[in-house]
Short mmCIF file of C-alpha atoms in Angstrom, two decimals:
data_model
loop_
_atom_site.label_atom_id
_atom_site.label_comp_id
_atom_site.label_asym_id
_atom_site.label_seq_id
_atom_site.Cartn_x
_atom_site.Cartn_y
_atom_site.Cartn_z
CA MET Q 1 0.00 0.00 0.00
CA ASP Q 2 2.72 2.51 0.98
CA SER Q 3 4.68 1.92 -2.23
CA ALA Q 4 1.54 2.26 -4.37
CA LEU Q 5 0.62 5.53 -2.66
CA ALA Q 6 4.17 6.84 -3.03
CA SER Q 7 4.16 5.98 -6.74
CA ALA Q 8 0.86 7.80 -7.23
CA ALA Q 9 2.12 10.83 -5.31
CA ALA Q 10 5.19 11.01 -7.57
CA ILE Q 11 3.12 11.29 -10.77
CA ALA Q 12 3.39 14.82 -12.15
CA ASP Q 13 0.32 14.80 -14.39
CA GLN Q 14 -2.73 15.57 -12.23
CA ARG Q 15 -5.20 13.54 -14.29
CA GLN Q 16 -2.97 10.45 -14.22
CA LYS Q 17 -2.37 10.97 -10.51
CA ILE Q 18 -6.13 10.96 -9.82
CA GLU Q 19 -6.69 7.86 -11.96
CA GLN Q 20 -3.92 6.00 -10.14
CA TYR Q 21 -5.39 6.93 -6.76
CA ARG Q 22 -8.84 5.80 -7.96
CA HIS Q 23 -7.36 2.44 -8.92
CA ILE Q 24 -5.81 2.07 -5.45
CA LEU Q 25 -9.08 3.06 -3.75
CA ALA Q 26 -11.10 0.60 -5.85
CA SER Q 27 -8.79 -2.26 -4.88
CA VAL Q 28 -9.08 -1.32 -1.19
CA LEU Q 29 -12.87 -1.15 -1.19
CA SER Q 30 -13.32 -4.32 -3.24
CA SER Q 31 -11.06 -6.52 -1.09
CA SER Q 32 -12.77 -9.43 0.66
CA PRO Q 33 -12.80 -9.47 3.59
CA PRO Q 34 -12.52 -5.68 3.85
CA ASP Q 35 -8.99 -4.53 4.63
CA ILE Q 36 -9.76 -1.84 7.17
CA ALA Q 37 -6.10 -1.12 7.85
CA GLN Q 38 -5.46 -0.31 4.18
CA ALA Q 39 -8.57 1.86 4.01
CA LYS Q 40 -7.33 3.84 7.01
CA ARG Q 41 -3.87 4.14 5.46
CA PHE Q 42 -5.42 5.51 2.28
CA LEU Q 43 -7.37 8.09 4.31
CA ASP Q 44 -4.25 9.14 6.22
CA HIS Q 45 -2.48 9.71 2.91
CA MET Q 46 -5.37 11.71 1.44
CA VAL Q 47 -5.47 14.23 4.31
CA SER Q 48 -1.69 14.60 4.42
CA ASP Q 49 0.33 17.38 2.78
CA GLU Q 50 1.63 14.88 0.20
CA VAL Q 51 -1.60 15.16 -1.79
CA PRO Q 52 -2.74 18.44 -3.40
CA LEU Q 53 -6.11 19.64 -2.10
CA VAL Q 54 -7.73 19.54 -5.53
CA VAL Q 55 -6.80 15.84 -5.78
CA SER Q 56 -7.68 14.81 -2.23
CA ARG Q 57 -11.12 16.42 -2.49
CA GLN Q 58 -12.00 14.35 -5.55
CA LEU Q 59 -10.68 11.13 -4.05
CA LEU Q 60 -12.38 11.63 -0.70
CA GLN Q 61 -15.63 12.41 -2.53
CA THR Q 62 -15.32 9.10 -4.40
CA PHE Q 63 -14.43 7.34 -1.16
CA ALA Q 64 -17.47 8.78 0.62
CA GLN Q 65 -19.84 7.82 -2.20
CA ASP Q 66 -18.46 4.26 -2.37
CA LEU Q 67 -18.59 3.59 1.38
CA GLY Q 68 -21.66 1.41 0.84
CA LYS Q 69 -19.46 -1.22 -0.83
CA LEU Q 70 -18.10 -2.14 2.60
CA GLU Q 71 -19.90 -4.40 5.06
CA SER Q 72 -21.86 -2.48 7.68
CA ASP Q 73 -19.41 -2.94 10.58
CA ALA Q 74 -16.41 -2.11 8.39
CA GLN Q 75 -18.29 0.83 6.89
CA LYS Q 76 -18.98 2.29 10.33
CA GLU Q 77 -15.41 1.86 11.55
CA VAL Q 78 -13.83 3.35 8.44
CA ALA Q 79 -16.36 6.19 8.19
CA HIS Q 80 -15.88 7.23 11.82
CA TYR Q 81 -12.11 7.08 11.32
CA ALA Q 82 -12.46 9.27 8.24
CA LEU Q 83 -14.45 11.89 10.16
CA THR Q 84 -11.81 11.95 12.89
CA GLN Q 85 -8.92 12.33 10.45
CA ILE Q 86 -10.67 14.98 8.37
CA GLN Q 87 -11.75 17.07 11.39
CA PRO Q 88 -8.56 19.21 11.62
CA ARG Q 89 -9.13 20.24 7.96
CA VAL Q 90 -12.92 20.02 7.94
CA VAL Q 91 -13.29 23.43 6.28
CA SER Q 92 -11.48 22.06 3.22
CA PHE Q 93 -13.62 18.90 3.03
CA GLU Q 94 -17.14 20.00 3.99
CA GLU Q 95 -18.85 18.34 1.01
CA GLN Q 96 -17.09 15.05 1.70
CA VAL Q 97 -17.98 15.15 5.39
CA VAL Q 98 -21.65 15.69 4.53
CA VAL Q 99 -21.70 12.61 2.28
CA ILE Q 100 -19.97 10.47 4.92
CA ARG Q 101 -22.35 11.59 7.66
CA GLU Q 102 -25.41 10.99 5.47
CA LYS Q 103 -24.15 7.50 4.56
CA LEU Q 104 -23.62 6.70 8.24
CA ALA Q 105 -27.04 8.10 9.12
CA ASP Q 106 -28.70 5.90 6.48
CA LEU Q 107 -26.85 2.87 7.85
CA TYR Q 108 -27.82 3.58 11.46
CA GLU Q 109 -31.41 4.25 10.42
CA SER Q 110 -31.57 0.90 8.60
CA GLU Q 111 -30.46 -0.71 11.87
CA GLN Q 112 -33.10 1.30 13.78
CA GLN Q 113 -30.41 3.10 15.78
CA TRP Q 114 -32.41 6.29 15.54
CA SER Q 115 -30.45 8.54 17.89
CA LYS Q 116 -27.11 7.63 16.32
CA ALA Q 117 -28.55 8.42 12.89
CA ALA Q 118 -29.78 11.77 14.22
CA GLN Q 119 -26.39 12.53 15.77
CA MET Q 120 -24.68 11.91 12.45
CA LEU Q 121 -26.97 14.36 10.66
CA SER Q 122 -26.84 16.92 13.46
CA GLY Q 123 -23.07 17.15 12.94
CA ILE Q 124 -23.65 18.69 9.50
CA ASP Q 125 -23.14 22.46 9.49
CA LEU Q 126 -26.33 23.81 7.90
CA ASP Q 127 -25.16 27.43 8.14
CA SER Q 128 -21.78 26.98 6.51
CA GLY Q 129 -20.58 29.89 4.44
CA ILE Q 130 -18.99 27.47 1.97
CA ARG Q 131 -22.02 25.22 1.34
CA MET Q 132 -24.96 27.47 0.51
CA LEU Q 133 -28.19 25.67 1.42
CA ASP Q 134 -31.61 27.15 0.81
CA ASP Q 135 -34.19 27.30 3.59
CA THR Q 136 -36.10 24.29 2.23
CA ASN Q 137 -33.04 22.04 2.52
CA LYS Q 138 -32.31 23.33 6.01
CA LEU Q 139 -35.91 22.78 7.07
CA SER Q 140 -35.92 19.27 5.61
CA LYS Q 141 -32.76 18.34 7.50
CA CYS Q 142 -34.01 19.78 10.81
CA VAL Q 143 -37.31 17.91 10.53
CA GLN Q 144 -35.53 14.69 9.56
CA ILE Q 145 -33.26 14.92 12.62
CA ALA Q 146 -36.23 15.66 14.90
CA ARG Q 147 -38.16 12.68 13.51
CA LEU Q 148 -35.20 10.38 14.17
CA TYR Q 149 -34.87 11.56 17.77
CA LEU Q 150 -38.62 11.09 18.25
CA GLU Q 151 -38.29 7.45 17.17
CA ASP Q 152 -36.34 7.05 20.44
CA ASP Q 153 -38.81 9.29 22.30
CA ASP Q 154 -36.07 11.88 22.83
CA ALA Q 155 -38.22 14.99 23.08
CA VAL Q 156 -35.39 17.22 24.33
CA ASN Q 157 -33.09 16.85 21.31
CA ALA Q 158 -36.04 16.69 18.92
CA GLU Q 159 -37.36 19.99 20.27
CA ALA Q 160 -34.00 21.67 19.71
CA PHE Q 161 -34.20 20.96 15.98
CA ILE Q 162 -37.92 21.68 15.70
CA ASN Q 163 -37.20 25.08 17.26
CA LYS Q 164 -34.62 25.67 14.51
CA ALA Q 165 -37.17 24.54 11.94
CA SER Q 166 -39.79 26.95 13.29
CA PHE Q 167 -37.78 29.88 11.88
CA LEU Q 168 -37.81 28.27 8.43
CA VAL Q 169 -41.28 26.76 8.15
CA THR Q 170 -43.16 30.08 7.90
CA ASN Q 171 -41.92 30.68 4.36
CA SER Q 172 -42.02 27.05 3.24
CA GLN Q 173 -44.30 26.08 0.36
CA GLN Q 174 -43.54 22.34 0.75
CA GLU Q 175 -46.83 20.92 2.02
CA VAL Q 176 -45.49 17.49 2.96
CA LEU Q 177 -42.54 19.01 4.80
CA ASN Q 178 -44.79 21.45 6.63
CA LEU Q 179 -47.06 18.59 7.70
CA GLN Q 180 -44.09 16.58 8.97
CA TYR Q 181 -43.03 19.62 11.01
CA LYS Q 182 -46.51 19.89 12.55
CA VAL Q 183 -46.56 16.17 13.41
CA CYS Q 184 -43.14 16.38 15.07
CA TYR Q 185 -44.22 19.39 17.10
CA ALA Q 186 -47.36 17.60 18.27
CA ARG Q 187 -45.40 14.48 19.23
CA ILE Q 188 -42.95 16.57 21.25
CA LEU Q 189 -45.83 18.10 23.21
CA ASP Q 190 -47.21 14.60 23.70
CA LEU Q 191 -43.92 13.26 25.09
CA LYS Q 192 -43.65 16.28 27.40
CA ARG Q 193 -47.11 15.34 28.74
CA ARG Q 194 -48.66 18.58 27.55
CA PHE Q 195 -51.63 16.55 26.40
CA LEU Q 196 -54.12 19.35 25.83
CA GLU Q 197 -51.74 21.29 23.59
CA ALA Q 198 -50.81 18.07 21.79
CA ALA Q 199 -54.46 17.18 21.25
CA LEU Q 200 -55.13 20.61 19.74
CA ARG Q 201 -52.17 20.17 17.41
CA TYR Q 202 -53.35 16.72 16.34
CA TYR Q 203 -56.83 18.08 15.73
CA ASP Q 204 -55.40 20.91 13.65
CA ILE Q 205 -53.43 18.41 11.59
CA SER Q 206 -56.45 16.18 11.08
CA GLN Q 207 -58.40 19.13 9.67
CA ILE Q 208 -55.88 19.90 6.97
CA GLU Q 209 -57.67 19.43 3.68
CA GLN Q 210 -56.26 16.87 1.29
CA ARG Q 211 -54.06 18.60 -1.23
CA LYS Q 212 -52.63 17.61 -4.56
CA ILE Q 213 -49.32 16.07 -3.60
CA GLY Q 214 -47.09 14.03 -5.90
CA ASP Q 215 -47.52 10.26 -5.76
CA GLU Q 216 -43.90 9.75 -4.74
CA GLU Q 217 -44.27 12.11 -1.77
CA ILE Q 218 -47.50 10.36 -0.69
CA ASP Q 219 -45.88 6.93 -0.95
CA GLU Q 220 -42.87 8.12 1.01
CA ASN Q 221 -45.00 9.36 3.89
CA LYS Q 222 -47.25 6.31 3.94
CA ALA Q 223 -44.33 3.90 3.92
CA LEU Q 224 -42.61 5.36 6.95
CA LEU Q 225 -43.63 2.55 9.29
CA PRO Q 226 -43.47 -1.24 8.85
CA ASP Q 227 -47.18 -1.72 9.64
CA LYS Q 228 -48.09 0.62 6.73
CA SER Q 229 -49.43 3.29 9.08
CA THR Q 230 -48.13 6.83 8.96
CA VAL Q 231 -46.20 8.59 11.69
CA LEU Q 232 -49.26 10.75 12.32
CA ASP Q 233 -51.52 7.70 12.72
CA ARG Q 234 -49.21 6.10 15.25
CA ALA Q 235 -48.60 9.33 17.16
CA MET Q 236 -52.32 10.01 17.55
CA ILE Q 237 -53.06 6.43 18.65
CA GLU Q 238 -50.25 6.48 21.23
CA HIS Q 239 -51.36 9.90 22.47
CA ASN Q 240 -54.94 8.68 22.97
CA LEU Q 241 -53.77 5.48 24.63
CA LEU Q 242 -51.57 7.38 27.07
CA SER Q 243 -54.48 9.70 27.83
CA ALA Q 244 -56.72 6.68 28.47
CA SER Q 245 -54.18 5.33 30.97
CA LYS Q 246 -54.75 8.48 33.07
CA LEU Q 247 -58.53 8.01 33.06
CA TYR Q 248 -58.94 4.25 33.52
CA THR Q 249 -57.53 1.80 36.03
CA ASN Q 250 -58.18 -1.06 33.59
CA ILE Q 251 -59.86 -1.62 30.24
CA SER Q 252 -60.56 -4.62 28.01
CA PHE Q 253 -58.89 -5.05 24.63
CA ASP Q 254 -62.25 -4.72 22.87
CA GLU Q 255 -63.14 -1.50 24.69
CA LEU Q 256 -59.69 -0.06 24.08
CA GLY Q 257 -59.90 -0.92 20.39
CA THR Q 258 -63.27 0.83 20.18
CA LEU Q 259 -61.90 3.84 22.06
CA LEU Q 260 -58.91 4.14 19.74
CA GLY Q 261 -60.82 3.24 16.59
CA ILE Q 262 -58.56 0.30 15.75
CA ASP Q 263 -58.60 -3.50 15.91
CA PRO Q 264 -58.38 -4.83 19.53
CA ARG Q 265 -55.35 -6.95 18.65
CA LYS Q 266 -53.55 -3.90 17.30
CA ALA Q 267 -54.48 -1.96 20.44
CA GLU Q 268 -53.01 -4.74 22.59
CA LYS Q 269 -49.82 -4.77 20.52
CA ILE Q 270 -49.34 -1.01 20.77
CA ALA Q 271 -50.03 -1.02 24.51
CA SER Q 272 -47.59 -3.87 25.13
CA ARG Q 273 -44.88 -2.06 23.18
CA MET Q 274 -45.41 1.18 25.11
CA ILE Q 275 -45.28 -0.71 28.43
CA TYR Q 276 -42.15 -2.60 27.35
CA GLU Q 277 -40.45 0.65 26.29
CA ASP Q 278 -41.41 2.19 29.66
CA ARG Q 279 -43.48 4.91 28.00
CA MET Q 280 -46.61 3.83 29.82
CA ARG Q 281 -47.00 2.11 33.18
CA GLY Q 282 -49.20 -0.94 33.37
CA SER Q 283 -49.55 -4.67 32.79
CA ILE Q 284 -51.48 -6.91 30.41
CA ASP Q 285 -53.65 -9.85 31.46
CA GLN Q 286 -53.93 -11.89 28.27
CA VAL Q 287 -56.15 -14.51 29.91
CA GLU Q 288 -58.81 -11.93 30.82
CA ALA Q 289 -57.94 -9.76 27.79
CA VAL Q 290 -57.57 -6.72 30.04
CA ILE Q 291 -54.96 -3.98 30.40
CA HIS Q 292 -54.30 -2.71 33.93
CA PHE Q 293 -52.85 0.79 34.24
CA ASP Q 294 -50.57 1.69 37.15
CA ASP Q 295 -51.29 4.81 39.17
CA ASP Q 296 -48.46 7.19 40.06
CA THR Q 297 -50.32 8.52 43.12
CA GLU Q 298 -48.72 6.09 45.58
CA GLU Q 299 -45.20 6.95 44.40
CA LEU Q 300 -45.91 10.67 44.71
CA GLN Q 301 -47.19 10.15 48.24
CA GLN Q 302 -44.02 8.22 49.14
CA TRP Q 303 -41.93 11.02 47.66
CA ASP Q 304 -43.83 13.61 49.71
CA GLN Q 305 -43.35 11.53 52.86
CA GLN Q 306 -39.60 11.29 52.21
CA ILE Q 307 -39.32 15.05 51.77
CA SER Q 308 -41.38 15.62 54.91
CA GLY Q 309 -39.19 13.18 56.85
CA LEU Q 310 -36.03 14.92 55.65
CA CYS Q 311 -37.35 18.33 56.69
CA GLN Q 312 -38.36 16.98 60.11
CA ALA Q 313 -34.91 15.43 60.63
CA LEU Q 314 -33.28 18.75 59.73
CA ASN Q 315 -35.51 20.60 62.22
CA ASP Q 316 -34.56 18.09 64.94
CA ILE Q 317 -30.86 18.72 64.27
CA LEU Q 318 -31.33 22.49 64.44
CA ASP Q 319 -33.32 22.20 67.68
CA SER Q 320 -30.59 20.01 69.18
CA MET Q 321 -27.90 22.51 68.19
CA SER Q 322 -29.92 25.37 69.64
CA SER Q 323 -30.47 23.56 72.95
CA LYS Q 324 -26.71 23.01 73.26
CA GLY Q 325 -25.96 26.65 72.64
CA ILE Q 326 -24.35 26.08 69.28
CA ALA Q 327 -24.63 29.13 67.05
CA ILE Q 328 -26.58 28.47 63.88
CA PRO Q 329 -25.50 30.63 60.92
CA VAL Q 330 -28.40 32.19 59.07
#
């Protein structure tokens, strides 16, 4: 590898130099099993002073676009290494960094590692003076990151990007994108237990008249979830189920299905997932076909008792100090 890189670096003609580097890169990425050490050596060479910037940019762009040729584990290791090595000169390789981060985000998303995918995308500088992005692209990226965080019920990070999107959505003419923004905002309110505000947002979304949207955009939004339901459908069902858990101590599958407007078996499945993910407290009795919801009242009472006990113990200590003539600083 070192001799091949040295030979390529010695070529005077720029076009021949690039072609020789492409040949080396192709052999590295096509090796089976993947030779991660050689891939890292190639990256080290590309970001070194031995390679002119105009050459290294083209080669790193090709490298970033061809990352998918590697197996997933190798792809992640090499891509993360590339980001680390490029970081000191990130201003010179912004386009290449964007491609690498987007490739990694796609890979993490395919593995349902939602937060990692969001973190990859959030590392992209949307306000770079070198890469000029219009407001639509910025809005799309902010909403995408928020949606990924919401897949892991991370309302805090999702809200940070929805707040950024709020400055861009007012001038957006992209109906699908605007709807996705509204859904994300409603889900954030839902996760923060601001149920009334969330319900109003969901109602507002449900009243949006059907518009003429391209078939591809419709298909994309309807194929977001494995069960063929949309993000909005699932968010509204989960919101209503969580609200029901605050009103009922228990409810049968049939009654819950009627309440949510879905099949009882689907209602049971959604409830079990929310309980498993610790997003709703309760238990399921499959024999009786009943869901029992846990009440937080007892825990709150215990918490109040602990605080009261702590305050009483502190008062006892102060009284004891006072009786012994010990000065108590105020």
